Short mmCIF file of N, CA and C in Angstrom, two decimals:
data_model
loop_
_atom_site.label_atom_id
_atom_site.label_comp_id
_atom_site.label_asym_id
_atom_site.label_seq_id
_atom_site.Cartn_x
_atom_site.Cartn_y
_atom_site.Cartn_z
N MET A 1 21.71 4.54 -9.77
CA MET A 1 22.06 3.79 -7.92
C MET A 1 22.12 3.16 -8.51
N PHE A 2 22.82 1.82 -7.69
CA PHE A 2 22.34 -0.14 -8.01
C PHE A 2 21.25 -0.80 -6.97
N GLU A 3 20.03 -0.92 -6.74
CA GLU A 3 19.87 -1.81 -5.48
C GLU A 3 19.75 -2.86 -5.62
N THR A 4 20.54 -3.67 -4.14
CA THR A 4 20.08 -4.54 -4.44
C THR A 4 18.36 -5.44 -3.41
N HIS A 5 18.01 -6.33 -3.58
CA HIS A 5 16.81 -6.93 -4.04
C HIS A 5 17.46 -7.97 -2.59
N LEU A 6 16.00 -8.32 -1.86
CA LEU A 6 15.86 -9.55 -1.05
C LEU A 6 15.06 -9.94 -0.61
N THR A 7 14.93 -11.04 -0.57
CA THR A 7 13.48 -12.21 -0.18
C THR A 7 14.15 -12.80 1.40
N VAL A 8 14.29 -12.55 2.50
CA VAL A 8 14.02 -13.31 3.60
C VAL A 8 12.84 -14.04 4.48
N ALA A 9 12.94 -15.46 4.24
CA ALA A 9 12.52 -16.00 5.06
C ALA A 9 12.20 -15.61 6.45
N GLY A 10 12.22 -15.74 7.77
CA GLY A 10 12.51 -15.50 9.14
C GLY A 10 11.05 -15.31 9.92
N ARG A 11 11.18 -15.08 11.37
CA ARG A 11 10.39 -14.88 12.71
C ARG A 11 10.55 -13.23 12.97
N VAL A 12 9.40 -12.63 13.16
CA VAL A 12 9.19 -11.72 13.50
C VAL A 12 8.98 -11.43 15.13
N VAL A 13 10.76 -10.98 15.31
CA VAL A 13 11.15 -10.81 16.91
C VAL A 13 11.27 -9.78 18.26
N THR A 14 10.01 -9.13 17.43
CA THR A 14 9.72 -7.69 17.87
C THR A 14 7.62 -7.00 17.74
N GLU A 15 7.91 -6.72 18.22
CA GLU A 15 6.48 -7.20 18.22
C GLU A 15 6.49 -5.26 16.55
N PRO A 16 5.54 -5.11 16.87
CA PRO A 16 5.98 -4.21 14.51
C PRO A 16 5.54 -2.76 15.87
N THR A 17 6.11 -1.96 15.95
CA THR A 17 6.01 -0.98 15.55
C THR A 17 5.49 0.32 15.00
N ARG A 18 4.79 1.43 14.56
CA ARG A 18 3.52 1.94 13.84
C ARG A 18 4.87 3.93 14.68
N HIS A 19 3.95 4.31 12.95
CA HIS A 19 5.15 5.77 12.73
C HIS A 19 4.58 6.48 11.96
N THR A 20 3.89 7.20 12.10
CA THR A 20 3.25 8.51 11.04
C THR A 20 3.91 9.38 11.09
N PHE A 21 4.66 9.93 9.86
CA PHE A 21 5.02 11.35 9.50
C PHE A 21 3.97 12.37 9.71
N PRO A 22 4.91 12.70 9.31
CA PRO A 22 4.41 14.55 9.97
C PRO A 22 2.83 15.20 7.90
N ASN A 23 3.46 14.32 7.44
CA ASN A 23 2.83 14.48 5.92
C ASN A 23 1.29 13.39 6.21
N GLY A 24 1.56 12.43 6.90
CA GLY A 24 -0.23 11.55 7.45
C GLY A 24 0.05 10.15 6.72
N ASP A 25 1.86 10.15 6.05
CA ASP A 25 2.59 8.74 5.84
C ASP A 25 2.88 8.01 6.59
N LEU A 26 2.45 6.89 6.55
CA LEU A 26 2.79 5.30 7.49
C LEU A 26 3.55 4.72 7.79
N LYS A 27 4.10 3.77 8.54
CA LYS A 27 5.73 2.76 8.54
C LYS A 27 5.62 1.93 9.89
N THR A 28 5.73 1.34 9.10
CA THR A 28 5.48 0.37 10.82
C THR A 28 6.46 -0.79 10.48
N SER A 29 7.63 -1.04 11.63
CA SER A 29 8.33 -2.15 11.01
C SER A 29 8.49 -2.52 12.52
N PHE A 30 9.97 -4.22 12.01
CA PHE A 30 9.94 -4.85 12.97
C PHE A 30 11.24 -5.66 13.18
N ARG A 31 11.86 -6.59 14.17
CA ARG A 31 12.85 -7.20 13.43
C ARG A 31 12.89 -8.15 12.82
N LEU A 32 13.67 -8.85 12.52
CA LEU A 32 13.57 -9.77 11.68
C LEU A 32 14.17 -10.78 12.10
N MET A 33 14.10 -12.27 12.69
CA MET A 33 14.99 -13.09 12.60
C MET A 33 15.22 -14.56 11.16
N ALA A 34 16.80 -14.69 10.72
CA ALA A 34 16.42 -15.67 9.70
C ALA A 34 17.15 -17.35 10.47
N VAL A 35 17.34 -17.69 10.37
CA VAL A 35 18.16 -18.83 11.32
C VAL A 35 19.08 -19.86 10.01
N GLU A 36 19.76 -20.30 9.67
CA GLU A 36 20.48 -20.97 8.20
C GLU A 36 19.75 -22.64 9.47
N ARG A 37 19.30 -23.22 8.68
CA ARG A 37 19.24 -24.78 8.32
C ARG A 37 19.70 -25.78 8.51
N ARG A 38 21.33 -26.64 8.45
CA ARG A 38 21.13 -27.00 7.63
C ARG A 38 21.42 -29.41 8.42
N PHE A 39 21.65 -29.82 7.81
CA PHE A 39 21.50 -31.19 8.45
C PHE A 39 23.30 -31.73 8.66
N ASP A 40 23.11 -32.31 9.62
CA ASP A 40 24.10 -32.50 10.19
C ASP A 40 24.53 -34.09 10.09
N ARG A 41 24.84 -35.22 9.94
CA ARG A 41 24.88 -36.25 9.07
C ARG A 41 25.64 -36.75 10.93
N GLU A 42 26.42 -36.64 11.04
CA GLU A 42 27.12 -37.33 11.49
C GLU A 42 25.84 -37.65 13.10
N ALA A 43 25.67 -36.26 13.92
CA ALA A 43 24.51 -36.75 14.80
C ALA A 43 22.82 -36.64 13.63
N GLN A 44 22.22 -37.08 12.80
CA GLN A 44 21.45 -36.76 12.35
C GLN A 44 20.29 -35.99 12.15
N GLU A 45 20.84 -35.18 12.42
CA GLU A 45 19.34 -34.41 12.69
C GLU A 45 19.96 -32.91 12.11
N TRP A 46 18.13 -31.81 11.85
CA TRP A 46 19.04 -30.64 11.75
C TRP A 46 19.59 -29.69 12.66
N VAL A 47 20.18 -28.37 12.51
CA VAL A 47 20.26 -27.64 13.06
C VAL A 47 20.88 -27.25 12.92
N ASP A 48 20.36 -25.61 13.95
CA ASP A 48 20.41 -23.63 13.35
C ASP A 48 22.51 -23.40 12.94
N GLY A 49 21.98 -23.07 12.46
CA GLY A 49 23.28 -21.67 11.78
C GLY A 49 23.22 -20.91 11.72
N GLU A 50 23.81 -20.10 11.37
CA GLU A 50 23.86 -18.36 11.47
C GLU A 50 22.68 -18.05 11.72
N ARG A 51 23.14 -16.46 12.35
CA ARG A 51 21.60 -16.23 13.14
C ARG A 51 21.85 -15.01 11.62
N VAL A 52 20.47 -14.43 11.24
CA VAL A 52 20.96 -12.74 10.61
C VAL A 52 19.76 -11.80 11.30
N PHE A 53 20.49 -11.37 11.59
CA PHE A 53 18.80 -9.84 11.94
C PHE A 53 18.32 -8.57 10.77
N VAL A 54 17.38 -8.32 10.51
CA VAL A 54 17.55 -7.33 9.43
C VAL A 54 15.99 -6.32 9.94
N THR A 55 16.74 -4.75 10.61
CA THR A 55 14.82 -4.14 10.00
C THR A 55 14.36 -4.22 8.51
N VAL A 56 13.11 -3.93 8.89
CA VAL A 56 12.10 -4.57 7.94
C VAL A 56 11.02 -3.55 8.67
N ASN A 57 11.05 -2.69 6.81
CA ASN A 57 10.47 -1.30 6.88
C ASN A 57 8.90 -1.32 6.15
N ALA A 58 8.09 -1.28 6.50
CA ALA A 58 6.68 -1.63 5.89
C ALA A 58 6.39 0.32 5.00
N TYR A 59 5.33 0.40 5.52
CA TYR A 59 4.97 2.22 4.43
C TYR A 59 3.54 2.24 3.59
N ARG A 60 2.60 2.68 4.02
CA ARG A 60 1.71 3.07 3.30
C ARG A 60 0.95 2.15 3.38
N ARG A 61 -0.03 1.73 2.85
CA ARG A 61 -1.25 0.83 2.99
C ARG A 61 -0.30 -0.99 3.46
N MET A 62 1.30 -0.56 3.25
CA MET A 62 1.16 -2.03 3.68
C MET A 62 1.87 -2.19 5.49
N ALA A 63 2.24 -0.76 6.06
CA ALA A 63 2.23 -0.64 6.34
C ALA A 63 0.90 -0.67 8.28
N GLU A 64 -0.49 -0.07 7.27
CA GLU A 64 -1.43 -0.62 8.09
C GLU A 64 -1.77 -1.99 8.22
N GLY A 65 -1.46 -3.00 6.65
CA GLY A 65 -1.77 -4.88 7.39
C GLY A 65 -1.18 -5.07 8.22
N VAL A 66 0.57 -4.66 8.40
CA VAL A 66 1.02 -5.24 9.05
C VAL A 66 1.16 -4.97 10.21
N ALA A 67 1.09 -3.80 10.41
CA ALA A 67 0.13 -2.94 12.18
C ALA A 67 -1.57 -4.45 12.47
N ALA A 68 -1.76 -4.31 11.85
CA ALA A 68 -2.65 -4.96 11.52
C ALA A 68 -2.66 -6.15 11.95
N SER A 69 -1.68 -7.02 11.64
CA SER A 69 -1.64 -8.45 11.31
C SER A 69 -0.90 -9.48 11.38
N LEU A 70 -0.04 -8.35 12.47
CA LEU A 70 1.68 -9.33 12.88
C LEU A 70 1.38 -8.73 13.41
N VAL A 71 1.85 -10.01 15.02
CA VAL A 71 3.04 -9.64 16.37
C VAL A 71 4.02 -10.69 16.24
N ARG A 72 5.27 -10.80 17.42
CA ARG A 72 6.18 -11.55 17.69
C ARG A 72 5.58 -12.89 17.00
N GLY A 73 6.59 -13.09 16.62
CA GLY A 73 6.97 -14.78 16.34
C GLY A 73 6.32 -15.46 15.71
N ASP A 74 5.79 -14.72 14.89
CA ASP A 74 5.19 -15.38 13.80
C ASP A 74 5.57 -15.49 12.05
N SER A 75 5.97 -16.14 11.62
CA SER A 75 7.00 -16.44 10.19
C SER A 75 6.46 -15.58 9.27
N VAL A 76 6.82 -15.08 8.53
CA VAL A 76 6.52 -13.90 7.04
C VAL A 76 7.99 -14.72 6.33
N LEU A 77 7.67 -14.23 4.77
CA LEU A 77 8.34 -13.67 3.28
C LEU A 77 8.22 -12.37 3.45
N VAL A 78 9.30 -11.82 3.42
CA VAL A 78 9.35 -10.52 3.04
C VAL A 78 10.59 -10.30 1.36
N THR A 79 10.68 -9.45 1.34
CA THR A 79 10.93 -9.11 -0.12
C THR A 79 10.61 -7.80 -0.26
N GLY A 80 12.27 -7.46 -0.76
CA GLY A 80 11.95 -5.89 -0.88
C GLY A 80 14.25 -5.32 -1.41
N ARG A 81 13.58 -3.96 -0.89
CA ARG A 81 14.95 -3.45 -1.14
C ARG A 81 16.03 -3.50 -0.09
N PHE A 82 17.23 -3.64 -0.15
CA PHE A 82 18.13 -3.90 1.01
C PHE A 82 18.86 -3.37 1.50
N TYR A 83 19.66 -2.70 2.62
CA TYR A 83 20.56 -1.86 2.40
C TYR A 83 20.78 -1.67 4.00
N ILE A 84 22.47 -1.06 4.43
CA ILE A 84 22.93 -0.45 5.02
C ILE A 84 22.66 0.65 5.77
N ARG A 85 21.56 0.77 7.06
CA ARG A 85 22.17 2.24 7.05
C ARG A 85 23.27 2.64 8.46
N GLU A 86 23.40 4.35 8.30
CA GLU A 86 24.76 3.56 8.91
C GLU A 86 24.19 5.08 10.11
N TYR A 87 24.89 5.58 11.23
CA TYR A 87 24.34 6.54 11.93
C TYR A 87 25.68 7.08 13.18
N SER A 88 25.29 7.44 14.31
CA SER A 88 25.80 7.59 14.94
C SER A 88 25.73 8.06 16.31
N THR A 89 25.62 7.29 17.65
CA THR A 89 24.76 7.29 18.42
C THR A 89 25.14 8.06 19.37
N GLU A 90 23.85 8.50 20.71
CA GLU A 90 24.73 9.67 21.11
C GLU A 90 26.24 9.85 21.57
N ASN A 91 26.84 9.11 21.93
CA ASN A 91 28.59 9.50 22.10
C ASN A 91 29.18 9.31 21.67
N GLY A 92 28.78 9.56 19.67
CA GLY A 92 29.49 9.83 18.64
C GLY A 92 29.92 7.80 18.47
N GLU A 93 29.54 7.23 18.43
CA GLU A 93 29.89 6.04 17.92
C GLU A 93 29.04 5.46 16.59
N ARG A 94 29.91 4.93 15.78
CA ARG A 94 30.30 4.83 14.72
C ARG A 94 28.94 3.61 13.96
N ARG A 95 27.32 3.78 14.17
CA ARG A 95 27.06 2.17 13.88
C ARG A 95 26.37 1.48 13.15
N SER A 96 26.37 0.32 12.18
CA SER A 96 25.79 0.54 10.91
C SER A 96 24.42 -1.42 11.19
N ALA A 97 22.85 -1.05 10.65
CA ALA A 97 22.35 -1.82 10.89
C ALA A 97 21.88 -2.35 9.48
N ALA A 98 21.59 -3.71 8.99
CA ALA A 98 21.27 -3.53 7.67
C ALA A 98 18.97 -3.55 8.31
N GLU A 99 19.17 -2.64 6.48
CA GLU A 99 17.65 -2.48 6.85
C GLU A 99 17.33 -3.97 5.35
N LEU A 100 15.69 -3.68 5.59
CA LEU A 100 14.57 -4.05 4.51
C LEU A 100 13.57 -3.45 4.32
N ASP A 101 13.77 -2.60 2.74
CA ASP A 101 12.14 -1.73 3.24
C ASP A 101 11.88 -2.84 2.13
N ALA A 102 9.92 -2.86 2.70
CA ALA A 102 9.08 -4.39 1.79
C ALA A 102 8.64 -4.14 1.31
N ARG A 103 8.15 -5.14 -0.13
CA ARG A 103 7.66 -4.18 -1.10
C ARG A 103 6.50 -5.43 -0.83
N ALA A 104 6.76 -6.45 -1.08
CA ALA A 104 5.98 -7.64 -1.02
C ALA A 104 6.07 -8.27 0.70
N LEU A 105 5.34 -8.52 1.50
CA LEU A 105 5.76 -9.20 2.91
C LEU A 105 3.62 -10.20 3.07
N GLY A 106 4.84 -10.82 3.67
CA GLY A 106 3.16 -12.26 4.31
C GLY A 106 3.56 -13.31 4.64
N PRO A 107 3.28 -13.70 5.32
CA PRO A 107 2.98 -15.15 6.15
C PRO A 107 3.72 -15.85 5.95
N ASP A 108 4.47 -17.01 6.08
CA ASP A 108 4.62 -17.73 5.35
C ASP A 108 4.00 -19.38 5.64
N LEU A 109 2.98 -19.42 4.56
CA LEU A 109 1.97 -20.66 5.02
C LEU A 109 3.07 -22.17 4.94
N ALA A 110 3.91 -22.20 5.41
CA ALA A 110 4.64 -23.30 5.99
C ALA A 110 4.58 -23.75 7.02
N TRP A 111 4.21 -22.95 7.55
CA TRP A 111 4.27 -22.36 9.22
C TRP A 111 3.08 -22.18 9.57
N CYS A 112 2.63 -21.88 8.87
CA CYS A 112 0.51 -20.91 9.41
C CYS A 112 -0.29 -21.67 8.34
N SER A 113 -1.99 -21.23 9.00
CA SER A 113 -2.76 -20.86 7.67
C SER A 113 -3.26 -19.40 7.94
N VAL A 114 -3.52 -18.91 6.81
CA VAL A 114 -4.76 -17.77 7.27
C VAL A 114 -6.05 -17.59 6.44
N VAL A 115 -6.54 -16.46 6.67
CA VAL A 115 -7.58 -16.67 6.29
C VAL A 115 -7.55 -15.16 5.20
N VAL A 116 -7.96 -15.12 4.71
CA VAL A 116 -7.58 -12.92 3.58
C VAL A 116 -9.29 -12.98 3.58
N ASP A 117 -8.47 -11.51 4.04
CA ASP A 117 -9.27 -10.30 4.38
C ASP A 117 -9.41 -9.65 2.68
N ARG A 118 -10.49 -10.24 2.24
CA ARG A 118 -9.95 -9.31 0.88
C ARG A 118 -11.25 -8.76 0.83
N PRO A 119 -10.53 -6.67 0.06
CA PRO A 119 -11.51 -6.59 0.15
C PRO A 119 -12.36 -6.43 -0.56
N PRO A 120 -13.59 -6.31 -0.88
CA PRO A 120 -15.10 -6.09 -2.02
C PRO A 120 -14.43 -5.75 -2.96
N ARG A 121 -14.70 -6.17 -3.68
CA ARG A 121 -14.66 -5.65 -5.73
C ARG A 121 -15.51 -5.03 -6.63
N PRO A 122 -14.93 -4.15 -7.03
CA PRO A 122 -16.24 -3.29 -7.15
C PRO A 122 -16.74 -4.34 -8.56
N MET A 123 -18.15 -4.22 -8.86
CA MET A 123 -18.79 -5.43 -10.13
C MET A 123 -18.51 -4.49 -11.21
N ALA A 124 -17.88 -5.11 -12.49
CA ALA A 124 -18.16 -5.13 -14.12
C ALA A 124 -18.08 -4.54 -14.54
N PRO A 125 -19.17 -3.53 -15.45
CA PRO A 125 -19.70 -3.90 -16.05
C PRO A 125 -20.05 -4.70 -16.95
N PRO A 126 -21.38 -5.41 -17.22
CA PRO A 126 -20.85 -6.18 -18.44
C PRO A 126 -20.42 -6.26 -19.91
N SER A 127 -19.71 -7.10 -20.82
CA SER A 127 -18.95 -6.08 -22.00
C SER A 127 -20.37 -6.55 -23.02
N SER A 128 -20.39 -5.97 -24.47
CA SER A 128 -21.25 -6.25 -25.03
C SER A 128 -21.39 -7.54 -25.53
N SER A 129 -21.23 -8.84 -25.39
CA SER A 129 -21.45 -9.90 -26.01
C SER A 129 -21.54 -10.39 -24.57
N GLY A 130 -21.88 -10.52 -23.51
CA GLY A 130 -21.69 -11.11 -22.35
C GLY A 130 -20.85 -12.05 -21.68
N THR A 131 -19.85 -11.77 -22.34
CA THR A 131 -18.84 -12.79 -22.26
C THR A 131 -18.20 -11.70 -21.04
N PRO A 132 -17.90 -12.56 -20.03
CA PRO A 132 -16.67 -11.32 -18.87
C PRO A 132 -15.48 -11.48 -19.64
N GLY A 133 -14.77 -10.88 -19.85
CA GLY A 133 -13.46 -10.81 -20.14
C GLY A 133 -12.76 -11.23 -21.82
N GLU A 134 -14.02 -11.09 -22.22
CA GLU A 134 -13.90 -10.66 -23.90
C GLU A 134 -13.69 -10.44 -24.80
N GLU A 135 -13.45 -8.49 -23.57
CA GLU A 135 -12.60 -7.87 -24.25
C GLU A 135 -11.25 -7.75 -24.39
N VAL A 136 -11.18 -8.29 -23.19
CA VAL A 136 -9.48 -7.59 -22.61
C VAL A 136 -8.61 -8.69 -23.89
N VAL A 137 -9.43 -10.32 -23.72
CA VAL A 137 -8.64 -10.71 -25.32
C VAL A 137 -8.52 -9.89 -26.16
N SER A 138 -9.65 -9.79 -27.17
CA SER A 138 -9.90 -9.20 -28.28
C SER A 138 -9.48 -8.26 -28.99
N GLN A 139 -9.11 -7.38 -27.80
CA GLN A 139 -8.17 -5.66 -27.38
C GLN A 139 -6.40 -6.46 -27.60
N ARG A 140 -6.38 -7.82 -27.06
CA ARG A 140 -4.86 -8.13 -26.87
C ARG A 140 -4.75 -8.48 -28.18
N ALA A 141 -5.19 -9.53 -28.84
CA ALA A 141 -5.40 -9.66 -30.10
C ALA A 141 -5.25 -9.01 -31.37
N ALA A 142 -5.58 -7.62 -30.95
CA ALA A 142 -5.55 -7.32 -32.43
C ALA A 142 -4.39 -6.04 -32.88
#
């Protein structure tokens, strides 16, 4: 089966919601709006064009980070697998919704600044020569 991968820059328009599956896996979802911007030469100004709405789904560890970090109104960049989910309403009406299963997601640094909270890294054992990374370089050369 072919997959469609897509990257979208947009704004979070709903508060992220968390869901825990019976097996303990996490999912955090939110609606994202992307607005086309174009320059109107007659008016000599930038104007809004078409709007696209997509539901973004983040799973497992990313779901935790999204729930802890994002709020409605944040500008983000999301890349992942795009698909159309089809479903039926309680009245039996067929509907469809655009969804994006996030592979990478983060703030759009064109519109904000962030402080990255990096987890501590374990100390690597020193190499035999005492120069960090030398073992990796010599292994690649072999």
